[in-house]
């Protein structure tokens, strides 16, 4: 991929393959033997690799960085907490309620909350709570949505290998080995923004549907967003059929608006999951919602069990308290939206110059870039976009010092520190990268 020599990164990779499968701690970090990225430092909106190349980063660790790397407003609170109080005790502190009350002040959909350590765990907790409350089994998910790495949600619509010219639905396949067929039993998948498909699954399985689990704006599918009518349909069908609406706001929460995606729609979930932006990169996550539903977590005979050794540790909660306080009390999210908009204007000018049909999906704080004339309405539409050109453009950007995921299903993430980016430089780099991508000399 890269034209640059990376001797230090390559040496670190050679060492790492003896220690970890694929030489990485998370399989998605493997970018091939020559191109797997090893960093030496991060600051603001930049990351620097072990070969001293600095990148302006729009990948932002897949979304958690909302203020900037090494933001002192957050880091100092964490340092204070662990040096003045402690890191973990297996007991409660007042910080638990401090954070919940902050979330409640931003998100009217939350009465009660529980913490977890990752988005995956938050989704597991929300789904179990929904099943405990409704005493039903099935979960409706949306094609192209992502809800973490636990077996039950590691089934995907194989749009990559789907023939868009057929009337057939894409095949549902596991993410890989080790996922028992039985974990699929209670999952039903629908295309986003297809109102009839929702009616059809409720007609077929309605009495056993515990919840619809949805990313309202698909942060793992190019920020393709639910329409207002679709969100309303989901809310209505859940209310009418006794199912719960779970919004997975692991990527959108505290990023697209203080109250998350649901505040943009004005349509609220029964249960919501949060992570990522909640802690500006520290590992904190949570799920919460209506008191009546959350109180299913109890020691009653059929009460739901939830917890974990590291739940609500001081590192996570002090980071969440500091981050949420900044997001609540400053105009950081307005700055992020403004900068995100300006960057789209720059990119649009470049694409237009090269005659590349393009559109943007989702909000300015995490926008998807799609090479096609119409904003995709679901994952199947994404297949019609020129994602190969996007990948080539993205690889060239990386070469030229702009980091992003070379896959148009991953949005561009903006943090407050991006306000320092020189947009003229970005435009030049984008022009060069597009020229190389379409072989214009
Ligand atoms: C919407 C959504 N849900 C859940 C997860 C899983 O979160 P984690 O990687 O923290 O387990 C992700 C991760 O990207 C996500 O984007």
XYZ file of C-alpha atoms and ligand atoms in Angstrom:
457
model
C 0.000 0.000 0.000
C 2.385 2.680 1.179
C 5.134 4.004 -1.021
C 7.088 5.102 2.047
C 9.732 2.970 3.734
C 8.705 1.859 7.179
C 11.714 0.022 8.612
C 10.797 0.535 12.274
C 7.158 -0.442 11.786
C 8.177 -3.490 9.775
C 10.605 -4.569 12.507
C 7.894 -4.175 15.147
C 5.554 -6.238 13.002
C 8.119 -9.042 12.657
C 8.419 -9.123 16.436
C 4.656 -8.962 16.948
C 3.785 -11.927 14.709
C 5.699 -14.148 17.140
C 3.536 -12.865 19.947
C 0.030 -12.367 18.571
C -2.065 -13.923 15.803
C -1.646 -11.641 12.757
C 0.801 -9.619 14.866
C -1.953 -7.424 16.279
C -4.173 -7.175 19.349
C -7.354 -6.718 17.276
C -7.722 -8.411 13.895
C -8.974 -5.215 12.235
C -5.588 -3.593 12.953
C -3.881 -6.005 10.571
C -3.262 -4.109 7.314
C -0.839 -6.608 5.785
C 2.800 -7.445 6.479
C 4.162 -4.184 5.067
C 1.424 -1.796 6.109
C 0.314 -2.643 9.619
C 0.534 0.625 11.525
C 2.631 0.998 14.687
C 2.407 4.334 16.472
C 4.850 6.168 18.688
C 2.537 8.983 19.852
C -0.779 10.766 19.471
C -1.729 14.373 20.203
C -4.711 16.528 19.290
C -5.962 15.319 15.902
C -2.656 13.763 14.863
C -0.940 10.420 15.227
C 2.744 9.720 14.569
C 3.997 6.333 13.489
C 7.214 4.618 14.531
C 8.867 5.836 11.336
C 8.164 9.457 12.202
C 5.367 10.046 9.711
C 2.660 12.219 11.246
C -0.927 11.926 10.033
C -4.009 14.064 10.536
C -6.295 11.329 11.819
C -9.931 10.978 10.714
C -10.155 7.409 11.985
C -9.834 8.455 15.616
C -9.592 4.912 16.961
C -12.941 4.083 15.272
C -14.640 7.029 16.920
C -13.894 7.415 20.638
C -11.717 10.519 20.333
C -14.178 13.405 20.469
C -12.049 16.205 21.942
C -8.595 15.153 20.798
C -5.826 12.774 21.783
C -4.269 13.475 25.196
C -6.804 16.141 26.055
C -5.615 17.548 29.383
C -9.121 18.373 30.586
C -9.802 14.640 30.622
C -6.370 13.222 31.378
C -5.907 15.407 34.474
C -9.205 14.194 35.951
C -8.137 10.583 35.415
C -4.733 11.226 36.999
C -6.434 12.904 39.967
C -8.874 10.030 40.420
C -6.309 7.260 40.354
C -3.765 9.098 42.503
C -6.216 10.605 45.023
C -8.902 7.903 45.197
C -7.824 4.628 43.568
C -8.507 2.667 40.421
C -10.910 -0.069 41.466
C -12.337 -1.458 44.678
C -15.234 -3.744 43.872
C -17.437 -1.218 45.736
C -19.355 1.891 44.724
C -18.283 5.531 44.877
C -20.246 8.727 44.344
C -18.677 8.964 40.898
C -21.141 6.321 39.633
C -24.098 8.645 40.161
C -22.124 11.727 39.090
C -21.753 10.198 35.624
C -25.299 8.850 35.394
C -26.702 12.240 36.389
C -24.569 13.928 33.723
C -25.886 11.502 31.112
C -29.453 12.081 32.306
C -28.981 15.832 31.978
C -28.009 15.356 28.316
C -30.244 12.433 27.304
C -33.931 12.596 28.215
C -34.286 8.921 27.244
C -32.265 7.787 30.267
C -33.839 7.245 33.703
C -31.397 4.621 34.928
C -28.133 3.263 33.665
C -25.537 0.552 34.187
C -21.876 0.709 33.143
C -19.764 -1.695 31.161
C -16.256 -1.753 29.724
C -16.906 -1.888 25.995
C -19.634 -1.313 23.461
C -19.912 -5.069 23.029
C -20.653 -5.564 26.721
C -23.138 -2.693 26.720
C -25.078 -4.308 23.860
C -25.036 -7.693 25.613
C -26.449 -6.020 28.736
C -29.154 -4.133 26.837
C -30.284 -7.192 24.876
C -30.405 -9.367 27.989
C -32.404 -6.692 29.813
C -34.843 -6.417 26.897
C -35.349 -10.173 26.897
C -35.767 -10.240 30.663
C -38.347 -7.464 30.522
C -40.404 -8.766 27.592
C -39.874 -12.469 28.327
C -39.341 -12.910 24.606
C -36.363 -14.136 22.565
C -36.006 -12.644 19.116
C -33.962 -9.577 18.203
C -34.485 -7.748 14.902
C -31.261 -6.253 13.501
C -30.549 -4.151 10.420
C -28.306 -5.153 7.495
C -24.979 -3.318 7.713
C -25.372 -2.595 11.423
C -22.587 -3.632 13.797
C -23.081 -4.344 17.466
C -19.755 -5.700 18.650
C -17.955 -8.996 18.791
C -20.278 -11.375 20.618
C -21.503 -14.474 18.864
C -25.161 -13.561 18.570
C -24.541 -10.379 16.586
C -21.646 -11.807 14.573
C -23.916 -12.752 11.673
C -23.885 -10.380 8.734
C -25.603 -9.875 5.413
C -22.938 -10.776 2.896
C -23.456 -7.743 0.656
C -19.796 -7.935 -0.451
C -20.531 -11.172 -2.307
C -24.152 -10.378 -3.195
C -25.330 -9.996 -6.778
C -27.249 -6.712 -6.719
C -29.005 -7.564 -9.978
C -30.985 -10.435 -8.397
C -34.156 -10.205 -6.353
C -32.573 -12.529 -3.779
C -31.683 -11.305 -0.306
C -27.975 -11.316 0.553
C -26.859 -14.469 2.331
C -26.514 -14.222 6.112
C -23.066 -15.517 7.082
C -21.059 -15.658 10.313
C -18.108 -13.287 10.734
C -15.887 -16.383 10.745
C -15.200 -19.641 12.534
C -16.164 -20.461 16.105
C -19.681 -19.033 15.957
C -22.270 -21.751 16.576
C -25.233 -21.906 14.173
C -27.459 -21.935 17.255
C -26.502 -18.306 18.042
C -28.420 -17.233 14.942
C -31.661 -18.804 16.056
C -33.111 -15.683 17.632
C -31.853 -13.065 15.192
C -33.873 -11.671 12.273
C -32.302 -9.279 9.779
C -33.990 -6.531 7.732
C -32.748 -3.889 5.255
C -32.683 -0.343 6.652
C -35.516 2.009 5.695
C -37.750 -0.786 4.380
C -41.062 -0.317 6.182
C -42.660 -3.391 4.599
C -39.842 -5.626 5.821
C -40.587 -4.545 9.399
C -44.274 -5.383 8.963
C -43.303 -8.750 7.513
C -41.043 -9.802 10.409
C -43.571 -8.676 12.986
C -46.315 -10.582 11.138
C -44.154 -13.703 11.232
C -42.476 -13.524 14.653
C -44.267 -10.660 16.447
C -45.175 -12.543 19.633
C -41.574 -13.507 20.222
C -39.768 -10.284 19.256
C -38.078 -8.860 22.348
C -36.471 -5.883 20.618
C -35.348 -4.100 17.519
C -31.619 -3.362 17.845
C -30.489 -0.555 15.541
C -27.757 1.998 14.969
C -30.009 4.947 13.944
C -27.093 6.246 11.871
C -24.983 3.274 10.796
C -21.519 4.207 12.007
C -20.242 0.965 10.577
C -21.889 1.345 7.191
C -20.860 4.730 5.829
C -23.141 6.686 8.199
C -26.174 5.614 6.194
C -29.063 6.925 8.270
C -32.606 5.887 9.114
C -35.196 8.162 7.645
C -37.492 9.996 10.048
C -40.406 7.874 8.815
C -38.485 4.660 9.441
C -37.540 5.630 13.002
C -41.167 6.551 13.666
C -42.264 3.214 12.216
C -39.887 1.356 14.549
C -41.139 3.316 17.561
C -44.770 2.660 16.643
C -44.371 -1.010 15.868
C -42.511 -1.600 19.150
C -45.226 0.225 21.093
C -48.008 -1.661 19.347
C -46.426 -5.104 19.541
C -44.923 -5.016 23.033
C -41.317 -5.082 21.820
C -38.550 -2.713 22.923
C -36.562 -0.324 20.760
C -32.838 -0.507 21.514
C -30.749 2.212 19.893
C -27.080 1.339 19.693
C -25.462 4.749 20.075
C -21.975 3.392 20.717
C -20.684 5.524 17.834
C -23.298 8.295 17.633
C -23.772 8.932 21.368
C -22.294 12.243 22.643
C -20.938 12.817 19.131
C -23.702 13.713 16.677
C -25.498 15.780 19.343
C -25.376 16.089 23.131
C -28.396 13.801 23.324
C -27.170 11.476 20.568
C -28.922 10.476 17.353
C -32.283 10.068 19.038
C -32.360 13.740 19.965
C -31.897 14.561 16.256
C -34.936 12.429 15.393
C -36.949 13.381 18.472
C -37.750 9.679 18.749
C -36.540 7.901 21.841
C -35.468 4.365 22.614
C -36.481 2.158 25.511
C -32.849 1.162 25.940
C -29.712 2.837 24.607
C -26.082 1.772 24.509
C -23.202 4.245 24.768
C -19.399 3.976 24.644
C -16.722 5.649 22.486
C -17.163 9.453 22.695
C -18.388 9.091 26.276
C -14.799 8.887 27.550
C -12.631 10.527 24.850
C -10.774 7.246 24.365
C -10.831 5.802 27.873
C -12.618 2.442 27.997
C -16.039 3.325 29.343
C -19.431 2.150 28.128
C -22.979 2.005 29.428
C -26.544 1.039 28.683
C -29.647 2.595 30.093
C -33.213 3.625 29.493
C -36.670 3.634 31.009
C -36.663 2.947 34.764
C -39.341 0.275 34.462
C -37.212 -1.630 31.932
C -33.869 -1.115 33.685
C -35.338 -2.269 36.994
C -35.632 -5.726 35.439
C -32.019 -5.922 36.604
C -32.691 -7.259 40.099
C -32.367 -10.231 42.405
C -35.982 -11.247 41.735
C -36.400 -14.863 40.650
C -36.586 -13.869 36.987
C -34.511 -10.685 37.391
C -31.700 -9.946 34.943
C -28.097 -10.340 36.108
C -25.570 -7.687 35.184
C -22.106 -6.701 36.413
C -18.406 -7.421 36.034
C -15.167 -6.956 37.944
C -14.045 -3.829 36.074
C -17.485 -2.246 35.780
C -17.474 1.443 36.798
C -13.763 1.525 37.565
C -12.358 4.937 38.428
C -10.302 5.327 35.252
C -13.392 4.892 33.097
C -15.751 6.968 35.192
C -13.411 9.873 35.850
C -12.773 10.071 32.100
C -16.517 9.959 31.396
C -17.234 12.650 33.967
C -14.587 14.967 32.534
C -15.527 14.332 28.894
C -19.271 14.689 29.411
C -18.734 17.871 31.434
C -16.754 19.424 28.576
C -19.355 18.320 26.019
C -22.173 19.672 28.184
C -20.638 23.006 29.146
C -18.734 24.048 26.018
C -19.535 24.396 22.334
C -17.198 21.497 21.424
C -19.897 19.656 19.456
C -20.795 22.806 17.503
C -17.113 23.250 16.631
C -16.908 19.621 15.530
C -19.997 19.963 13.312
C -18.673 23.181 11.758
C -15.269 21.674 10.994
C -16.905 18.500 9.636
C -19.017 20.618 7.295
C -15.959 22.614 6.121
C -14.076 19.401 5.380
C -16.983 18.089 3.300
C -16.957 21.355 1.315
C -13.232 20.873 0.625
C -13.694 17.225 -0.404
C -16.683 18.048 -2.557
C -14.699 20.698 -4.432
C -11.943 18.173 -5.113
C -14.329 15.415 -6.270
C -16.169 17.867 -8.519
C -12.885 19.019 -10.053
C -12.169 15.424 -11.071
C -15.726 14.764 -12.226
C -16.349 12.184 -9.505
C -20.015 11.783 -8.611
C -20.244 11.854 -4.837
C -22.486 12.341 -1.857
C -22.132 12.511 1.918
C -24.188 10.529 4.388
C -24.905 11.155 8.044
C -24.067 14.030 10.370
C -21.065 16.349 10.104
C -19.346 14.845 13.163
C -19.123 11.407 11.478
C -19.893 11.616 7.793
C -19.723 8.888 5.176
C -18.232 9.603 1.738
C -19.826 7.697 -1.126
C -18.926 7.789 -4.799
C -22.321 7.680 -6.438
C -25.130 10.069 -7.301
C -27.602 9.169 -4.542
C -27.109 8.940 -0.800
C -27.456 5.207 -0.006
C -30.586 4.351 1.951
C -29.332 0.973 3.124
C -26.435 -1.461 2.878
C -27.688 -2.876 -0.441
C -27.547 0.636 -1.969
C -23.963 0.998 -0.748
C -23.061 -1.870 -3.080
C -23.941 0.421 -6.030
C -21.345 3.032 -5.002
C -17.805 3.059 -6.385
C -16.168 1.811 -3.204
C -13.051 0.639 -5.076
C -12.290 4.208 -6.154
C -12.874 5.338 -2.576
C -10.413 2.756 -1.270
C -7.746 3.843 -3.751
C -8.331 7.503 -2.875
C -8.122 6.674 0.841
C -4.898 4.685 0.435
C -3.356 7.654 -1.372
C -4.526 9.993 1.391
C -2.828 7.763 3.941
C 0.379 7.874 1.929
C 0.131 11.657 1.962
C -0.400 12.015 5.713
C -4.185 11.756 6.175
C -5.214 8.696 8.179
C -8.587 7.050 7.659
C -9.958 3.560 7.170
C -9.559 2.620 3.484
C -13.153 1.375 3.355
C -16.105 3.653 2.651
C -18.155 1.793 5.262
C -16.139 3.572 7.946
C -17.073 7.261 8.296
C -14.759 10.225 8.718
C -14.656 11.051 12.417
C -14.123 14.644 13.528
C -12.850 15.768 16.933
C -12.626 19.230 18.461
C -8.873 19.365 17.792
C -9.507 19.134 14.029
C -10.267 22.879 14.135
C -6.503 23.354 13.781
C -6.303 21.495 10.453
C -5.033 23.600 7.567
C -7.853 23.158 5.042
C -5.730 24.433 2.159
C -3.202 21.679 2.885
C -6.020 19.134 3.111
C -7.373 20.261 -0.254
C -3.977 19.920 -1.916
C -3.483 16.463 -0.435
C -6.976 15.384 -1.471
C -6.374 16.672 -5.025
C -3.113 14.782 -5.298
C -4.699 11.639 -3.866
C -7.646 11.762 -6.251
C -5.423 12.536 -9.225
C -3.338 9.457 -8.427
C -6.455 7.365 -7.812
C -7.850 8.020 -11.255
C -4.403 8.129 -12.885
C -4.623 11.775 -13.889
C -1.119 13.112 -14.182
C -22.539 0.625 16.995
C -21.534 -0.212 17.716
N -21.940 -1.065 18.663
C -21.071 -1.820 19.357
C -19.725 -1.757 19.105
C -18.759 -2.586 19.889
O -18.022 -1.754 20.717
P -16.603 -2.225 21.317
O -15.651 -2.314 20.185
O -16.268 -1.166 22.318
O -16.843 -3.546 21.968
C -19.255 -0.894 18.108
C -17.814 -0.810 17.793
O -17.382 -0.228 16.827
C -20.174 -0.091 17.405
O -19.776 0.766 16.463
